[in-house]
mmCIF file of C-alpha atoms in Angstrom:
data_model
loop_
_atom_site.group_PDB
_atom_site.id
_atom_site.type_symbol
_atom_site.label_atom_id
_atom_site.label_comp_id
_atom_site.label_asym_id
_atom_site.label_seq_id
_atom_site.Cartn_x
_atom_site.Cartn_y
_atom_site.Cartn_z
ATOM 1 C CA ARG A 1 108.508 96.536 86.691
ATOM 2 C CA LYS A 2 104.929 95.425 86.163
ATOM 3 C CA LEU A 3 104.002 94.709 89.775
ATOM 4 C CA ASP A 4 101.667 97.695 90.104
ATOM 5 C CA GLU A 5 99.974 96.760 86.825
ATOM 6 C CA TYR A 6 99.532 93.139 87.920
ATOM 7 C CA ASN A 7 98.222 94.171 91.326
ATOM 8 C CA ALA A 8 95.710 96.544 89.727
ATOM 9 C CA ALA A 9 94.536 93.766 87.390
ATOM 10 C CA ARG A 10 93.928 91.432 90.352
ATOM 11 C CA GLN A 11 92.066 94.147 92.228
ATOM 12 C CA HIS A 12 89.915 94.782 89.176
ATOM 13 C CA ALA A 13 89.195 91.067 88.765
ATOM 14 C CA ALA A 14 88.145 90.862 92.419
ATOM 15 C CA SER A 15 85.808 93.827 92.012
ATOM 16 C CA VAL A 16 84.204 92.186 88.955
ATOM 17 C CA TYR A 17 83.620 88.951 90.868
ATOM 18 C CA SER A 18 82.189 90.840 93.832
ATOM 19 C CA ALA A 19 79.857 92.940 91.689
ATOM 20 C CA GLY A 20 78.579 89.859 89.884
ATOM 21 C CA LEU A 21 78.062 87.643 92.922
ATOM 22 C CA GLN A 22 77.499 89.808 95.992
ATOM 23 C CA ASP A 23 73.730 89.982 95.730
ATOM 24 C CA HIS A 24 73.131 86.235 95.598
ATOM 25 C CA PRO A 25 71.713 84.914 98.902
ATOM 26 C CA ASN A 26 73.892 81.767 98.823
ATOM 27 C CA VAL A 27 77.171 83.639 98.332
ATOM 28 C CA THR A 28 79.364 85.650 100.653
ATOM 29 C CA VAL A 29 82.106 87.537 98.818
ATOM 30 C CA PRO A 30 85.295 88.787 100.489
ATOM 31 C CA LYS A 31 84.939 92.056 102.329
ATOM 32 C CA HIS A 32 86.882 94.994 100.981
ATOM 33 C CA ALA A 33 88.110 96.999 103.941
ATOM 34 C CA GLU A 34 88.027 100.751 103.490
ATOM 35 C CA LYS A 35 91.313 102.573 103.042
ATOM 36 C CA THR A 36 93.095 99.406 101.912
ATOM 37 C CA ASN A 37 94.182 98.128 98.531
ATOM 38 C CA HIS A 38 94.225 94.384 99.015
ATOM 39 C CA VAL A 39 95.809 92.368 96.215
ATOM 40 C CA PHE A 40 94.038 89.059 95.830
ATOM 41 C CA HIS A 41 96.257 85.993 95.734
ATOM 42 C CA GLN A 42 93.042 83.983 96.042
ATOM 43 C CA TYR A 43 89.443 85.071 95.620
ATOM 44 C CA THR A 44 87.455 82.884 97.981
ATOM 45 C CA LEU A 45 83.675 82.679 98.254
ATOM 46 C CA LYS A 46 81.603 81.215 101.049
ATOM 47 C CA ILE A 47 78.712 79.135 99.718
ATOM 48 C CA THR A 48 75.756 78.498 102.031
ATOM 49 C CA GLY A 49 72.585 76.540 101.423
ATOM 50 C CA LYS A 50 74.064 74.778 98.393
ATOM 51 C CA ASP A 51 76.532 71.924 97.953
ATOM 52 C CA ARG A 52 79.967 73.486 97.562
ATOM 53 C CA ASN A 53 81.512 70.228 96.334
ATOM 54 C CA ALA A 54 78.814 69.868 93.692
ATOM 55 C CA LEU A 55 79.528 73.448 92.630
ATOM 56 C CA GLN A 56 83.209 72.632 92.236
ATOM 57 C CA THR A 57 82.348 69.578 90.116
ATOM 58 C CA PHE A 58 79.932 71.644 88.016
ATOM 59 C CA LEU A 59 82.571 74.309 87.403
ATOM 60 C CA SER A 60 85.224 71.706 86.600
ATOM 61 C CA GLU A 61 82.917 70.230 83.947
ATOM 62 C CA LYS A 62 82.853 73.710 82.415
ATOM 63 C CA ASP A 63 86.685 73.892 82.493
ATOM 64 C CA ILE A 64 86.669 76.390 85.364
ATOM 65 C CA PRO A 65 89.394 75.463 87.864
ATOM 66 C CA ALA A 66 87.735 76.453 91.148
ATOM 67 C CA MET A 67 89.775 75.175 94.066
ATOM 68 C CA ILE A 68 89.310 74.041 97.647
ATOM 69 C CA TYR A 69 92.680 75.063 99.043
ATOM 70 C CA TYR A 70 92.216 74.045 102.667
ATOM 71 C CA PRO A 71 89.879 71.032 102.777
ATOM 72 C CA VAL A 72 91.050 69.888 106.212
ATOM 73 C CA SER A 73 91.240 72.104 109.289
ATOM 74 C CA LEU A 74 94.617 72.495 110.915
ATOM 75 C CA HIS A 75 93.616 70.615 114.067
ATOM 76 C CA GLN A 76 92.480 67.669 111.913
ATOM 77 C CA GLN A 77 95.672 67.371 109.857
ATOM 78 C CA LYS A 78 97.884 64.420 110.700
ATOM 79 C CA ALA A 79 100.968 66.564 111.357
ATOM 80 C CA TYR A 80 99.100 68.683 113.909
ATOM 81 C CA ILE A 81 96.926 66.151 115.717
ATOM 82 C CA ASP A 82 96.949 66.918 119.413
ATOM 83 C CA GLU A 83 95.036 64.930 122.007
ATOM 84 C CA ARG A 84 93.726 68.190 123.461
ATOM 85 C CA TYR A 85 91.669 68.859 120.314
ATOM 86 C CA GLY A 86 89.226 66.756 118.354
ATOM 87 C CA ASP A 87 86.391 66.952 115.865
ATOM 88 C CA GLY A 88 83.863 69.523 116.985
ATOM 89 C CA ASP A 89 86.284 71.572 119.088
ATOM 90 C CA PHE A 90 86.480 74.274 116.407
ATOM 91 C CA PRO A 91 82.963 74.262 114.946
ATOM 92 C CA HIS A 92 83.302 77.495 112.951
ATOM 93 C CA THR A 93 86.505 76.295 111.320
ATOM 94 C CA GLU A 94 84.977 72.926 110.511
ATOM 95 C CA LEU A 95 81.889 74.578 109.025
ATOM 96 C CA ILE A 96 83.834 77.043 106.896
ATOM 97 C CA GLN A 97 86.056 74.294 105.490
ATOM 98 C CA GLN A 98 82.881 72.821 103.968
ATOM 99 C CA GLN A 99 81.727 76.128 102.476
ATOM 100 C CA VAL A 100 84.664 77.928 100.880
ATOM 101 C CA ILE A 101 85.762 77.744 97.260
ATOM 102 C CA SER A 102 88.329 79.843 95.436
ATOM 103 C CA LEU A 103 87.801 81.135 91.926
ATOM 104 C CA PRO A 104 90.466 81.571 89.261
ATOM 105 C CA MET A 105 92.485 84.666 90.117
ATOM 106 C CA HIS A 106 95.343 86.086 88.111
ATOM 107 C CA SER A 107 96.307 89.264 86.362
ATOM 108 C CA GLU A 108 95.322 88.043 82.891
ATOM 109 C CA LEU A 109 91.638 87.246 83.481
ATOM 110 C CA SER A 110 89.577 88.643 80.637
ATOM 111 C CA ALA A 111 86.115 90.144 80.967
ATOM 112 C CA GLU A 112 84.750 87.232 78.906
ATOM 113 C CA GLN A 113 86.344 84.663 81.212
ATOM 114 C CA GLN A 114 84.980 86.339 84.306
ATOM 115 C CA ASP A 115 81.513 86.675 82.782
ATOM 116 C CA TYR A 116 81.588 82.941 81.996
ATOM 117 C CA ILE A 117 82.688 82.074 85.541
ATOM 118 C CA ILE A 118 80.074 84.314 87.186
ATOM 119 C CA GLU A 119 77.271 83.117 84.891
ATOM 120 C CA SER A 120 78.236 79.484 85.546
ATOM 121 C CA ILE A 121 78.165 79.959 89.321
ATOM 122 C CA LEU A 122 74.803 81.731 89.167
ATOM 123 C CA ASP A 123 73.438 79.028 86.862
ATOM 124 C CA PHE A 124 74.385 76.353 89.412
ATOM 125 C CA LEU A 125 73.072 78.305 92.409
ATOM 126 C CA ASN A 126 69.758 79.161 90.763
ATOM 127 C CA LYS A 127 68.881 75.545 89.924
#
């Protein structure tokens, strides 16, 4: 019954994150394709020129649960190791796995929580 409401809340949260972070030179926010209404299960940033792992630690110390959901590329995971592929065979994938971080995303994020998260990220990046 509340699916549309929850989806709208996630879309709003994503737009708040994007507005607050899109102009920073070390951040790439998700693209919002025209004529779509994507519902964000995850809101993932790409961090360049700064230490993504240090950012995650910094946010954790501020009780912000930013996550690295896919820290190992598929071709490097034990279950998928194939002699045809090795380290360096997928350089873009291996680079991105070192840059992405996902922010808290759910339908109950308050404006105050998002302001705190955005300000914390900007504080780290501007040091």
